[in-house]
Structures are given as C-alpha cells and as structure tokens.
Amino acid sequence: MRAVLAQPDFRRLWTARTVSQWGDVFSFVALAILIYRLTGSGLGVAGVVVAEIVPVLLLAPLAGVVVDRLPRVQVMVAADLVRAFFAGVLVVWHDDPLVLYAVAFGLSAGAVFFNPAANSVLPSIVSDREVVAANSATWTAAVLSQIVLAPLSGGLVALVGPGWAFGLNSASFVVSALALHGLRPAEPPREVGRRRLLADAREGVALVGGDRLLRALAIGQLLAALSAGATSALLVVLAAEHLGAPPNAYGILVGAIGVGAALGPTLLLRLIPDPRRPLFVFGPYVLRGLIDLVLASVRSLPVAAAALAVYGLGTSTGAVTFNSLLQSHVTERTRGRVFALMDLLWQAGRLVSLGVGGLVADTLGVRAVYYFGGVLLLLAAVIGFAAARAAGTVGPEQ
C-alpha cells in the first residue's frame, strides 16, 4: 500500500475517494437521524434506502456505456460536481422528507457513474502487480473512515444539527473533483462511432453472459446481495430477539464487523502474493456463509461478535479480490459496463433481500433469515468454484 500511495496519480484517486467517503459518512448518519425525526417511522428510514437503490436499477446500464465511451476522469469530475450540488441543497433545505428522498436519489445517481469509472480507471494508473494493493488501500481507508467518523458524526449532529454535515459532504465532493482534475491516466482513444447506447449496453451484458468466469462472478454477486441485504439490515433484530443482548450490543456487533473489515486487506497482502484467483474470490463466500449459520445457532454475544469480526474480514478480502480479478480479467474497452452491471446486480439483489428478509423474519423468525443467508452464500461459492474449474481459471492472466 505504501508503494502505490507514493505514486502521484494513484494518490490523487485515493484522496478523491477517501475525502468524499468522509463526507458520505457524516451525511449518511445525519440523513438517517433527520429522516427518522421527520417521519418517526422505520418505514421512513427504509424509504431512503429505496431512494438510493432505484437510481442504480434505472441508470446502471447507461452509466456503464458512458464510462466506456467518454474519458473516465471527466465522468468522475462531473459526477462529483452533481453530487456537490445535491448535498449543498440540504444545507439550507432539510426540513421536508420529500427533499431528503430526492437528494438521496440524486447522490446515488452520481455514484452510479462515479464508481464504475473509478474502478475502471485504476488499472490505467498502477501496474498490473499493484492492482490488489491499490484496491486494498482504497478499501482500508473507507472502512477506517466509517469506524472513526460514524460515532463522531452522530454526536455532532445531536449537538449542532445536521446542516453542517451536509455542508461537509458537499465540500468533500468539490475537493474530490479538484484532486481528480489533475489526474492523467493512460487511456486509449475512445471509438464512439454511431452505435446506439442500447447496443453498447447489450454488448456488456452479452460479454458477462458469454464468459464463464464473469458469469460465475455475476451469479455470486447476486446471491451475496440476496443474502447480505437482509442479514445486515436485521442484525439489530438478531441481537435483540435471538441473542437477548442489551441495547448497546448492536453497536458492538457492528464495530466487530468494522474491525475485521479493516484488518482484511492488510492480512491479504501479507499472506498472499497475488490473490487474483477464483479461490480468493469465492472462498470468502464460504467463510461468510458459515458465519451466518453460526449466528443463527449461537446465543452468546462474545461468540457472535468474534464471528462477525471474521465475517468482516471475509467481506473486505472478498471485495478487494473481486474488484482486482475483474480489473485484470476484463478488457479496458468494456470495463465500465461490466462494473456497472455488477453494481446493478448487487443493488437489485439487496432490494429483493430487504423485502423478503423482513417477511421471513416476521413469519419464521430472524434465525431463518440467517440460515437462508448462509445457504445462499455457500451456493454462490459452489457455483463459482465449479465455473472456475470448468474454465480452467487458475490466475488473473486467464
């Protein structure tokens, strides 16, 4: 990580993503507190989640094409400026739930374009052997930001109100855009031609559907979202109803996940020279699936916290290896569409999982949610390993 952070171009990208992540943490906490105050219901808070997911479902196919057609740094800068505007609206106008939902929609719409562009441009500014370290540095900074800033932001919102948090978020996007403005990746010229957007989008879907490894990664992404959407949202219910834990236990469990997630990339780099292999992408699904089964079975808070630390480790290492394998396996010309499609699958699965998970918890109990979640993750691993073996994929070069 130190080696890639010493490179000016990557440092610009890392700074842009990390600073905007700081603003996102403050804004996320302030938005959740504020919408609950205004609506007084969990359904109102869930509405923010829906407002964040819907833009991905609507815009991801278009975003992937735009990222592959236009200079990616310009796409990221434009997305940052759009998000700075939406976040700035809440500085002066945050007393109407409809405005909050609209801004959540706008911020998510900007991220739909920014995230595939950022993931696609990274291999253009670091060498192939540095891709894993670069993804690890980005992931670690994001997790540490959340661990440190989320508790701080909650206290500050209670003391001085939410407006300042939205102002910080708006300013963070401006700083991100300024950092990216000087980034000059080695990108080949774009061949826009006269092809239609829909044809380009279909090409991306066909690429994923026709490549055995990409198809397995897509299926794994969807199954993982169907699992994690419900299990992450219902962790507070598991703590109260199954573990019989005190009110502050939920914070302990979330903190345990954060600790494991922060340690994961560092351990990955120290123990494995190049983890861009299906084993290290689908292996964490096995780990997380087993943890879900453990959580549904045990009633000890310390055991659950320790298990969730391991779950966080599996989540972070899986995310780093997933992105790194995609960046190495997919050509530069289609990378944006592939990442956008993976985002689409993740958010679609998450939305379905939130709805179905709530029904399962109400009818069969919260333990059933975690049993089903564990089975889905284990199924994702089985499909992934089978596809990788059939394709003969043993390393990123294949």
mmCIF file of C-alpha atoms in Angstrom:
data_model
loop_
_atom_site.group_PDB
_atom_site.id
_atom_site.type_symbol
_atom_site.label_atom_id
_atom_site.label_comp_id
_atom_site.label_asym_id
_atom_site.label_seq_id
_atom_site.Cartn_x
_atom_site.Cartn_y
_atom_site.Cartn_z
ATOM 1 C CA MET A 1 0.000 0.000 0.000
ATOM 2 C CA ARG A 2 2.830 2.407 0.800
ATOM 3 C CA ALA A 3 4.286 1.802 -2.654
ATOM 4 C CA VAL A 4 1.104 2.665 -4.535
ATOM 5 C CA LEU A 5 0.347 5.653 -2.299
ATOM 6 C CA ALA A 6 3.765 7.048 -3.213
ATOM 7 C CA GLN A 7 2.611 7.388 -6.829
ATOM 8 C CA PRO A 8 1.081 10.825 -7.565
ATOM 9 C CA ASP A 9 -1.662 9.620 -9.901
ATOM 10 C CA PHE A 10 -2.932 6.934 -7.572
ATOM 11 C CA ARG A 11 -2.630 9.300 -4.626
ATOM 12 C CA ARG A 12 -4.983 11.692 -6.432
ATOM 13 C CA LEU A 13 -7.549 8.946 -6.993
ATOM 14 C CA TRP A 14 -7.156 7.655 -3.443
ATOM 15 C CA THR A 15 -7.522 11.157 -1.996
ATOM 16 C CA ALA A 16 -10.634 11.844 -4.054
ATOM 17 C CA ARG A 17 -12.340 8.644 -2.956
ATOM 18 C CA THR A 18 -11.257 8.906 0.675
ATOM 19 C CA VAL A 19 -12.239 12.552 1.179
ATOM 20 C CA SER A 20 -15.642 12.009 -0.424
ATOM 21 C CA GLN A 21 -16.031 8.940 1.820
ATOM 22 C CA TRP A 22 -15.517 11.179 4.859
ATOM 23 C CA GLY A 23 -18.312 13.429 3.668
ATOM 24 C CA ASP A 24 -20.521 10.431 2.903
ATOM 25 C CA VAL A 25 -20.182 9.115 6.468
ATOM 26 C CA PHE A 26 -21.220 12.427 8.028
ATOM 27 C CA SER A 27 -24.084 12.817 5.556
ATOM 28 C CA PHE A 28 -25.306 9.223 5.932
ATOM 29 C CA VAL A 29 -25.568 9.486 9.710
ATOM 30 C CA ALA A 30 -27.175 12.934 9.588
ATOM 31 C CA LEU A 31 -29.660 11.826 6.934
ATOM 32 C CA ALA A 32 -30.720 8.736 8.909
ATOM 33 C CA ILE A 33 -31.200 10.757 12.115
ATOM 34 C CA LEU A 34 -33.048 13.537 10.327
ATOM 35 C CA ILE A 35 -35.443 11.369 8.330
ATOM 36 C CA TYR A 36 -36.350 9.457 11.493
ATOM 37 C CA ARG A 37 -37.050 12.722 13.311
ATOM 38 C CA LEU A 38 -39.263 13.965 10.474
ATOM 39 C CA THR A 39 -41.186 10.742 9.797
ATOM 40 C CA GLY A 40 -40.976 8.960 13.148
ATOM 41 C CA SER A 41 -41.028 5.553 11.465
ATOM 42 C CA GLY A 42 -38.733 2.815 10.325
ATOM 43 C CA LEU A 43 -40.598 2.827 7.022
ATOM 44 C CA GLY A 44 -39.494 6.416 6.512
ATOM 45 C CA VAL A 45 -35.878 5.429 7.058
ATOM 46 C CA ALA A 46 -36.287 2.480 4.682
ATOM 47 C CA GLY A 47 -37.505 4.957 2.085
ATOM 48 C CA VAL A 48 -34.025 6.483 1.975
ATOM 49 C CA VAL A 49 -32.550 3.056 1.205
ATOM 50 C CA VAL A 50 -35.049 2.605 -1.623
ATOM 51 C CA ALA A 51 -34.248 6.088 -2.958
ATOM 52 C CA GLU A 52 -30.574 5.096 -3.064
ATOM 53 C CA ILE A 53 -31.180 1.762 -4.815
ATOM 54 C CA VAL A 54 -33.633 2.874 -7.516
ATOM 55 C CA PRO A 55 -31.109 5.071 -9.422
ATOM 56 C CA VAL A 56 -28.771 2.104 -9.760
ATOM 57 C CA LEU A 57 -31.540 -0.020 -11.254
ATOM 58 C CA LEU A 58 -32.512 2.748 -13.670
ATOM 59 C CA LEU A 59 -29.151 4.188 -14.656
ATOM 60 C CA ALA A 60 -26.500 1.475 -14.332
ATOM 61 C CA PRO A 61 -26.779 0.230 -17.955
ATOM 62 C CA LEU A 62 -26.463 3.801 -19.242
ATOM 63 C CA ALA A 63 -23.653 4.591 -16.801
ATOM 64 C CA GLY A 64 -21.567 1.643 -17.978
ATOM 65 C CA VAL A 65 -21.818 2.792 -21.593
ATOM 66 C CA VAL A 66 -20.945 6.388 -20.686
ATOM 67 C CA VAL A 67 -17.905 5.236 -18.697
ATOM 68 C CA ASP A 68 -16.671 3.195 -21.661
ATOM 69 C CA ARG A 69 -17.382 5.908 -24.239
ATOM 70 C CA LEU A 70 -16.110 9.067 -22.522
ATOM 71 C CA PRO A 71 -12.880 9.972 -20.682
ATOM 72 C CA ARG A 72 -13.356 8.420 -17.284
ATOM 73 C CA VAL A 73 -11.755 11.191 -15.258
ATOM 74 C CA GLN A 74 -14.187 13.678 -16.781
ATOM 75 C CA VAL A 75 -17.084 11.383 -15.891
ATOM 76 C CA MET A 76 -15.884 11.245 -12.267
ATOM 77 C CA VAL A 77 -15.426 15.018 -12.026
ATOM 78 C CA ALA A 78 -18.906 15.618 -13.455
ATOM 79 C CA ALA A 79 -20.412 13.105 -11.024
ATOM 80 C CA ASP A 80 -18.653 14.817 -8.114
ATOM 81 C CA LEU A 81 -19.959 18.246 -9.095
ATOM 82 C CA VAL A 82 -23.509 16.918 -9.448
ATOM 83 C CA ARG A 83 -23.288 15.328 -6.007
ATOM 84 C CA ALA A 84 -21.827 18.518 -4.526
ATOM 85 C CA PHE A 85 -24.920 20.372 -5.739
ATOM 86 C CA PHE A 86 -27.376 17.851 -4.289
ATOM 87 C CA ALA A 87 -25.566 17.697 -0.943
ATOM 88 C CA GLY A 88 -25.483 21.504 -0.850
ATOM 89 C CA VAL A 89 -29.273 21.648 -1.199
ATOM 90 C CA LEU A 90 -29.615 20.019 2.216
ATOM 91 C CA VAL A 91 -27.508 22.674 3.901
ATOM 92 C CA VAL A 92 -30.396 25.147 3.622
ATOM 93 C CA TRP A 93 -33.391 22.892 2.949
ATOM 94 C CA HIS A 94 -33.603 19.796 5.106
ATOM 95 C CA ASP A 95 -37.000 20.030 6.800
ATOM 96 C CA ASP A 96 -39.025 18.207 4.140
ATOM 97 C CA PRO A 97 -38.863 14.397 3.839
ATOM 98 C CA LEU A 98 -39.540 14.596 0.100
ATOM 99 C CA VAL A 99 -36.470 16.799 -0.351
ATOM 100 C CA LEU A 100 -34.384 14.293 1.609
ATOM 101 C CA TYR A 101 -35.570 11.438 -0.599
ATOM 102 C CA ALA A 102 -34.901 13.468 -3.753
ATOM 103 C CA VAL A 103 -31.376 14.329 -2.612
ATOM 104 C CA ALA A 104 -30.682 10.702 -1.654
ATOM 105 C CA PHE A 105 -31.783 9.763 -5.187
ATOM 106 C CA GLY A 106 -29.513 12.417 -6.741
ATOM 107 C CA LEU A 107 -26.461 11.452 -4.679
ATOM 108 C CA SER A 108 -26.923 7.809 -5.600
ATOM 109 C CA ALA A 109 -27.360 8.722 -9.285
ATOM 110 C CA GLY A 110 -23.988 10.470 -9.215
ATOM 111 C CA ALA A 111 -22.376 7.450 -7.579
ATOM 112 C CA VAL A 112 -23.784 5.192 -10.321
ATOM 113 C CA PHE A 113 -21.460 6.955 -12.772
ATOM 114 C CA PHE A 114 -18.550 7.645 -10.422
ATOM 115 C CA ASN A 115 -17.971 4.148 -9.030
ATOM 116 C CA PRO A 116 -17.627 2.190 -12.319
ATOM 117 C CA ALA A 117 -15.412 4.967 -13.691
ATOM 118 C CA ALA A 118 -13.141 4.865 -10.625
ATOM 119 C CA ASN A 119 -12.872 1.066 -10.703
ATOM 120 C CA SER A 120 -12.226 1.116 -14.445
ATOM 121 C CA VAL A 121 -9.548 3.814 -14.396
ATOM 122 C CA LEU A 122 -7.464 2.275 -11.602
ATOM 123 C CA PRO A 123 -5.610 -0.268 -13.819
ATOM 124 C CA SER A 124 -4.572 2.661 -16.034
ATOM 125 C CA ILE A 125 -2.642 4.408 -13.243
ATOM 126 C CA VAL A 126 -0.931 1.487 -11.459
ATOM 127 C CA SER A 127 0.921 -1.519 -12.783
ATOM 128 C CA ASP A 128 -0.786 -4.896 -13.026
ATOM 129 C CA ARG A 129 1.044 -6.272 -9.993
ATOM 130 C CA GLU A 130 -0.065 -3.243 -7.918
ATOM 131 C CA VAL A 131 -3.811 -3.551 -8.582
ATOM 132 C CA VAL A 132 -4.541 -5.579 -5.432
ATOM 133 C CA ALA A 133 -2.545 -3.199 -3.225
ATOM 134 C CA ALA A 134 -4.348 -0.212 -4.753
ATOM 135 C CA ASN A 135 -7.775 -1.734 -4.111
ATOM 136 C CA SER A 136 -6.684 -2.657 -0.596
ATOM 137 C CA ALA A 137 -5.580 0.903 0.143
ATOM 138 C CA THR A 138 -8.912 2.294 -1.061
ATOM 139 C CA TRP A 139 -10.979 -0.250 0.874
ATOM 140 C CA THR A 140 -8.989 0.149 4.096
ATOM 141 C CA ALA A 141 -9.354 3.929 4.041
ATOM 142 C CA ALA A 142 -13.120 3.620 3.523
ATOM 143 C CA VAL A 143 -13.580 1.175 6.401
ATOM 144 C CA LEU A 144 -11.401 3.146 8.812
ATOM 145 C CA SER A 145 -13.282 6.327 7.900
ATOM 146 C CA GLN A 146 -16.554 4.680 8.819
ATOM 147 C CA ILE A 147 -15.225 3.251 12.088
ATOM 148 C CA VAL A 148 -13.765 6.556 13.256
ATOM 149 C CA LEU A 149 -16.212 9.100 11.878
ATOM 150 C CA ALA A 150 -19.629 7.443 12.266
ATOM 151 C CA PRO A 151 -19.727 7.655 16.093
ATOM 152 C CA LEU A 152 -18.302 11.181 15.969
ATOM 153 C CA SER A 153 -20.852 12.379 13.427
ATOM 154 C CA GLY A 154 -23.780 11.044 15.454
ATOM 155 C CA GLY A 155 -22.700 13.059 18.483
ATOM 156 C CA LEU A 156 -22.084 16.227 16.481
ATOM 157 C CA VAL A 157 -25.456 16.018 14.743
ATOM 158 C CA ALA A 158 -27.123 15.784 18.148
ATOM 159 C CA LEU A 159 -25.185 18.831 19.400
ATOM 160 C CA VAL A 160 -25.207 21.275 16.482
ATOM 161 C CA GLY A 161 -27.769 19.913 13.997
ATOM 162 C CA PRO A 162 -27.482 18.237 10.581
ATOM 163 C CA GLY A 163 -26.806 21.193 8.272
ATOM 164 C CA TRP A 164 -23.051 21.235 8.821
ATOM 165 C CA ALA A 165 -22.810 17.508 7.934
ATOM 166 C CA PHE A 166 -24.419 18.108 4.554
ATOM 167 C CA GLY A 167 -22.120 21.094 4.016
ATOM 168 C CA LEU A 168 -19.078 18.929 4.710
ATOM 169 C CA ASN A 169 -20.353 16.332 2.272
ATOM 170 C CA SER A 170 -20.844 18.951 -0.442
ATOM 171 C CA ALA A 171 -17.340 20.327 0.173
ATOM 172 C CA SER A 172 -15.860 16.805 0.068
ATOM 173 C CA PHE A 173 -17.156 16.302 -3.464
ATOM 174 C CA VAL A 174 -15.604 19.602 -4.555
ATOM 175 C CA VAL A 175 -12.255 18.527 -3.057
ATOM 176 C CA SER A 176 -12.599 15.167 -4.836
ATOM 177 C CA ALA A 177 -13.247 16.886 -8.180
ATOM 178 C CA LEU A 178 -10.221 19.148 -7.708
ATOM 179 C CA ALA A 179 -7.999 16.171 -6.870
ATOM 180 C CA LEU A 180 -9.200 14.278 -9.934
ATOM 181 C CA HIS A 181 -8.845 17.256 -12.273
ATOM 182 C CA GLY A 182 -5.072 16.782 -12.420
ATOM 183 C CA LEU A 183 -5.269 13.018 -12.985
ATOM 184 C CA ARG A 184 -3.970 11.956 -16.391
ATOM 185 C CA PRO A 185 -4.381 8.184 -16.840
ATOM 186 C CA ALA A 186 -3.045 6.396 -19.900
ATOM 187 C CA GLU A 187 -6.325 5.793 -21.697
ATOM 188 C CA PRO A 188 -6.629 4.760 -25.354
ATOM 189 C CA PRO A 189 -8.754 6.927 -27.650
ATOM 190 C CA ARG A 190 -12.464 6.220 -27.478
ATOM 191 C CA GLU A 191 -14.241 4.941 -30.567
ATOM 192 C CA VAL A 192 -17.684 6.427 -30.076
ATOM 193 C CA GLY A 193 -18.919 5.925 -33.605
ATOM 194 C CA ARG A 194 -22.630 5.913 -34.320
ATOM 195 C CA ARG A 195 -23.590 2.923 -32.249
ATOM 196 C CA ARG A 196 -26.616 3.334 -30.048
ATOM 197 C CA LEU A 197 -26.439 3.279 -26.286
ATOM 198 C CA LEU A 198 -28.714 0.247 -26.080
ATOM 199 C CA ALA A 199 -26.456 -1.742 -28.408
ATOM 200 C CA ASP A 200 -23.427 -0.941 -26.260
ATOM 201 C CA ALA A 201 -25.311 -1.891 -23.103
ATOM 202 C CA ARG A 202 -26.364 -5.208 -24.660
ATOM 203 C CA GLU A 203 -22.744 -5.870 -25.578
ATOM 204 C CA GLY A 204 -21.759 -5.583 -21.916
ATOM 205 C CA VAL A 205 -24.480 -7.993 -20.827
ATOM 206 C CA ALA A 206 -23.525 -10.436 -23.587
ATOM 207 C CA LEU A 207 -19.882 -10.262 -22.510
ATOM 208 C CA VAL A 208 -20.733 -11.237 -18.933
ATOM 209 C CA GLY A 209 -23.188 -13.909 -20.058
ATOM 210 C CA GLY A 210 -20.745 -15.444 -22.528
ATOM 211 C CA ASP A 211 -17.684 -15.587 -20.260
ATOM 212 C CA ARG A 212 -17.837 -18.477 -17.794
ATOM 213 C CA LEU A 213 -15.850 -16.748 -15.075
ATOM 214 C CA LEU A 214 -17.689 -13.419 -15.405
ATOM 215 C CA ARG A 215 -20.996 -15.275 -15.348
ATOM 216 C CA ALA A 216 -19.989 -17.018 -12.122
ATOM 217 C CA LEU A 217 -18.891 -13.706 -10.587
ATOM 218 C CA ALA A 218 -22.225 -12.145 -11.563
ATOM 219 C CA ILE A 219 -24.220 -15.023 -10.055
ATOM 220 C CA GLY A 220 -22.092 -14.854 -6.926
ATOM 221 C CA GLN A 221 -22.665 -11.111 -6.689
ATOM 222 C CA LEU A 222 -26.433 -11.556 -6.944
ATOM 223 C CA LEU A 223 -26.621 -14.405 -4.417
ATOM 224 C CA ALA A 224 -24.387 -12.497 -1.992
ATOM 225 C CA ALA A 225 -26.680 -9.465 -2.279
ATOM 226 C CA LEU A 226 -29.757 -11.631 -1.679
ATOM 227 C CA SER A 227 -28.049 -12.837 1.494
ATOM 228 C CA ALA A 228 -26.381 -9.703 2.833
ATOM 229 C CA GLY A 229 -29.232 -7.282 2.169
ATOM 230 C CA ALA A 230 -31.402 -8.924 4.802
ATOM 231 C CA THR A 231 -28.763 -10.159 7.229
ATOM 232 C CA SER A 232 -27.081 -6.755 7.521
ATOM 233 C CA ALA A 233 -30.386 -4.901 7.953
ATOM 234 C CA LEU A 234 -31.718 -7.384 10.520
ATOM 235 C CA LEU A 235 -28.593 -7.645 12.658
ATOM 236 C CA VAL A 236 -30.208 -5.337 15.195
ATOM 237 C CA VAL A 237 -33.188 -7.727 15.371
ATOM 238 C CA LEU A 238 -30.891 -10.744 15.783
ATOM 239 C CA ALA A 239 -29.114 -9.017 18.675
ATOM 240 C CA ALA A 240 -32.361 -8.258 20.499
ATOM 241 C CA GLU A 241 -34.521 -11.304 19.781
ATOM 242 C CA HIS A 242 -32.029 -14.162 19.397
ATOM 243 C CA LEU A 243 -29.028 -13.105 21.453
ATOM 244 C CA GLY A 244 -31.144 -11.364 24.092
ATOM 245 C CA ALA A 245 -28.467 -8.680 24.216
ATOM 246 C CA PRO A 246 -28.691 -5.194 25.778
ATOM 247 C CA PRO A 247 -29.434 -2.161 23.565
ATOM 248 C CA ASN A 248 -25.775 -1.210 23.131
ATOM 249 C CA ALA A 249 -24.921 -4.684 21.794
ATOM 250 C CA TYR A 250 -25.823 -3.728 18.245
ATOM 251 C CA GLY A 251 -23.041 -1.146 18.224
ATOM 252 C CA ILE A 252 -20.615 -3.767 19.496
ATOM 253 C CA LEU A 253 -21.568 -6.173 16.716
ATOM 254 C CA VAL A 254 -21.257 -3.518 14.010
ATOM 255 C CA GLY A 255 -17.900 -2.474 15.443
ATOM 256 C CA ALA A 256 -16.706 -6.085 15.306
ATOM 257 C CA ILE A 257 -17.523 -6.232 11.598
ATOM 258 C CA GLY A 258 -15.593 -2.992 11.060
ATOM 259 C CA VAL A 259 -12.500 -4.271 12.866
ATOM 260 C CA GLY A 260 -12.424 -7.432 10.767
ATOM 261 C CA ALA A 261 -13.021 -5.470 7.560
ATOM 262 C CA ALA A 262 -10.166 -3.088 8.362
ATOM 263 C CA LEU A 263 -7.717 -5.929 9.005
ATOM 264 C CA GLY A 264 -8.685 -7.991 5.956
ATOM 265 C CA PRO A 265 -6.775 -6.190 3.162
ATOM 266 C CA THR A 266 -3.583 -5.928 5.223
ATOM 267 C CA LEU A 267 -3.607 -9.640 6.045
ATOM 268 C CA LEU A 268 -4.399 -10.451 2.416
ATOM 269 C CA LEU A 269 -1.357 -8.562 1.149
ATOM 270 C CA ARG A 270 0.940 -10.019 3.786
ATOM 271 C CA LEU A 271 -0.080 -13.641 3.361
ATOM 272 C CA ILE A 272 -0.826 -13.981 -0.382
ATOM 273 C CA PRO A 273 1.432 -12.537 -3.109
ATOM 274 C CA ASP A 274 -1.272 -12.288 -5.776
ATOM 275 C CA PRO A 275 -4.812 -13.213 -4.679
ATOM 276 C CA ARG A 276 -6.478 -12.529 -8.047
ATOM 277 C CA ARG A 277 -7.708 -16.092 -8.355
ATOM 278 C CA PRO A 278 -11.218 -17.526 -8.012
ATOM 279 C CA LEU A 279 -10.194 -19.320 -4.810
ATOM 280 C CA PHE A 280 -9.712 -15.987 -3.061
ATOM 281 C CA VAL A 281 -12.891 -14.504 -4.534
ATOM 282 C CA PHE A 282 -15.296 -17.360 -3.830
ATOM 283 C CA GLY A 283 -13.531 -18.627 -0.692
ATOM 284 C CA PRO A 284 -14.802 -15.657 1.369
ATOM 285 C CA TYR A 285 -18.355 -16.637 0.397
ATOM 286 C CA VAL A 286 -17.783 -19.950 2.183
ATOM 287 C CA LEU A 287 -16.440 -18.118 5.235
ATOM 288 C CA ARG A 288 -19.333 -15.658 5.363
ATOM 289 C CA GLY A 289 -21.920 -18.370 4.748
ATOM 290 C CA LEU A 290 -20.602 -20.445 7.660
ATOM 291 C CA ILE A 291 -20.627 -17.351 9.888
ATOM 292 C CA ASP A 292 -24.300 -16.718 9.064
ATOM 293 C CA LEU A 293 -25.081 -20.303 10.093
ATOM 294 C CA VAL A 294 -23.151 -19.795 13.332
ATOM 295 C CA LEU A 295 -25.014 -16.567 14.093
ATOM 296 C CA ALA A 296 -28.332 -18.353 13.649
ATOM 297 C CA SER A 297 -27.228 -21.114 16.040
ATOM 298 C CA VAL A 298 -25.385 -19.480 18.963
ATOM 299 C CA ARG A 299 -26.802 -17.282 21.717
ATOM 300 C CA SER A 300 -23.550 -15.900 23.116
ATOM 301 C CA LEU A 301 -22.823 -12.234 22.445
ATOM 302 C CA PRO A 302 -18.992 -12.655 22.639
ATOM 303 C CA VAL A 303 -19.118 -15.590 20.215
ATOM 304 C CA ALA A 304 -21.363 -13.615 17.848
ATOM 305 C CA ALA A 305 -19.027 -10.596 18.000
ATOM 306 C CA ALA A 306 -15.976 -12.762 17.273
ATOM 307 C CA ALA A 307 -17.811 -14.443 14.400
ATOM 308 C CA LEU A 308 -18.778 -11.071 12.925
ATOM 309 C CA ALA A 309 -15.166 -9.905 13.065
ATOM 310 C CA VAL A 310 -14.317 -12.907 10.880
ATOM 311 C CA TYR A 311 -17.309 -12.034 8.679
ATOM 312 C CA GLY A 312 -15.935 -8.519 8.232
ATOM 313 C CA LEU A 313 -12.543 -9.941 7.304
ATOM 314 C CA GLY A 314 -14.184 -12.141 4.668
ATOM 315 C CA THR A 315 -16.209 -9.218 3.326
ATOM 316 C CA SER A 316 -13.202 -6.943 2.845
ATOM 317 C CA THR A 317 -10.877 -9.553 1.366
ATOM 318 C CA GLY A 318 -13.664 -10.732 -0.929
ATOM 319 C CA ALA A 319 -14.360 -7.186 -2.131
ATOM 320 C CA VAL A 320 -10.690 -6.490 -2.849
ATOM 321 C CA THR A 321 -10.123 -9.741 -4.729
ATOM 322 C CA PHE A 322 -13.445 -9.417 -6.607
ATOM 323 C CA ASN A 323 -12.592 -5.950 -7.938
ATOM 324 C CA SER A 324 -8.981 -6.888 -8.659
ATOM 325 C CA LEU A 325 -9.943 -10.011 -10.603
ATOM 326 C CA LEU A 326 -12.498 -8.067 -12.642
ATOM 327 C CA GLN A 327 -9.966 -5.333 -13.434
ATOM 328 C CA SER A 328 -7.454 -7.909 -14.628
ATOM 329 C CA HIS A 329 -9.855 -10.186 -16.478
ATOM 330 C CA VAL A 330 -11.912 -7.597 -18.389
ATOM 331 C CA THR A 331 -10.533 -5.513 -21.242
ATOM 332 C CA GLU A 332 -10.176 -1.764 -20.851
ATOM 333 C CA ARG A 333 -12.801 -1.129 -23.537
ATOM 334 C CA THR A 334 -15.641 -2.886 -21.672
ATOM 335 C CA ARG A 335 -14.598 -2.476 -18.046
ATOM 336 C CA GLY A 336 -17.127 0.251 -17.246
ATOM 337 C CA ARG A 337 -20.102 -1.769 -18.442
ATOM 338 C CA VAL A 338 -19.032 -4.843 -16.508
ATOM 339 C CA PHE A 339 -18.611 -2.918 -13.242
ATOM 340 C CA ALA A 340 -21.933 -1.127 -13.775
ATOM 341 C CA LEU A 341 -23.690 -4.452 -14.357
ATOM 342 C CA MET A 342 -22.192 -5.862 -11.151
ATOM 343 C CA ASP A 343 -23.474 -2.804 -9.269
ATOM 344 C CA LEU A 344 -26.899 -3.341 -10.796
ATOM 345 C CA LEU A 345 -26.991 -6.984 -9.689
ATOM 346 C CA TRP A 346 -25.852 -6.059 -6.181
ATOM 347 C CA GLN A 347 -28.485 -3.381 -5.644
ATOM 348 C CA ALA A 348 -31.292 -5.400 -7.243
ATOM 349 C CA GLY A 349 -30.492 -8.377 -5.016
ATOM 350 C CA ARG A 350 -30.228 -6.116 -1.992
ATOM 351 C CA LEU A 351 -33.646 -4.591 -2.652
ATOM 352 C CA VAL A 352 -35.296 -8.006 -3.021
ATOM 353 C CA SER A 353 -33.486 -9.263 0.065
ATOM 354 C CA LEU A 354 -34.700 -6.384 2.223
ATOM 355 C CA GLY A 355 -38.328 -7.097 1.345
ATOM 356 C CA VAL A 356 -38.212 -10.888 1.504
ATOM 357 C CA GLY A 357 -35.988 -10.878 4.590
ATOM 358 C CA GLY A 358 -38.467 -8.779 6.521
ATOM 359 C CA LEU A 359 -41.307 -11.165 5.647
ATOM 360 C CA VAL A 360 -39.249 -14.227 6.598
ATOM 361 C CA ALA A 361 -38.246 -12.651 9.906
ATOM 362 C CA ASP A 362 -41.876 -11.848 10.738
ATOM 363 C CA THR A 363 -43.216 -15.281 9.800
ATOM 364 C CA LEU A 364 -40.401 -17.741 10.552
ATOM 365 C CA GLY A 365 -38.206 -15.725 12.905
ATOM 366 C CA VAL A 366 -34.934 -13.874 12.404
ATOM 367 C CA ARG A 367 -32.853 -17.054 12.715
ATOM 368 C CA ALA A 368 -34.392 -18.324 9.468
ATOM 369 C CA VAL A 369 -33.090 -15.239 7.679
ATOM 370 C CA TYR A 370 -29.531 -16.110 8.677
ATOM 371 C CA TYR A 371 -29.928 -19.783 7.811
ATOM 372 C CA PHE A 372 -31.201 -18.851 4.345
ATOM 373 C CA GLY A 373 -28.466 -16.216 4.006
ATOM 374 C CA GLY A 374 -25.772 -18.732 4.838
ATOM 375 C CA VAL A 375 -27.101 -21.238 2.323
ATOM 376 C CA LEU A 376 -27.180 -18.580 -0.437
ATOM 377 C CA LEU A 377 -23.539 -17.669 0.187
ATOM 378 C CA LEU A 378 -22.445 -21.310 0.179
ATOM 379 C CA LEU A 379 -24.368 -21.824 -3.069
ATOM 380 C CA ALA A 380 -22.565 -18.821 -4.586
ATOM 381 C CA ALA A 381 -19.233 -20.399 -3.648
ATOM 382 C CA VAL A 382 -20.170 -23.774 -5.167
ATOM 383 C CA ILE A 383 -21.241 -22.150 -8.447
ATOM 384 C CA GLY A 384 -18.104 -20.031 -8.548
ATOM 385 C CA PHE A 385 -15.699 -22.877 -7.920
ATOM 386 C CA ALA A 386 -17.453 -25.080 -10.478
ATOM 387 C CA ALA A 387 -17.318 -22.374 -13.140
ATOM 388 C CA ALA A 388 -13.674 -21.575 -12.444
ATOM 389 C CA ARG A 389 -12.719 -25.244 -12.648
ATOM 390 C CA ALA A 390 -14.624 -25.717 -15.895
ATOM 391 C CA ALA A 391 -12.946 -22.638 -17.373
ATOM 392 C CA GLY A 392 -9.555 -23.780 -16.171
ATOM 393 C CA THR A 393 -9.011 -20.404 -14.493
ATOM 394 C CA VAL A 394 -6.065 -20.548 -12.152
ATOM 395 C CA GLY A 395 -4.768 -16.981 -12.288
ATOM 396 C CA PRO A 396 -5.570 -13.480 -13.461
ATOM 397 C CA GLU A 397 -3.837 -13.936 -16.773
ATOM 398 C CA GLN A 398 -6.563 -16.359 -17.854
#
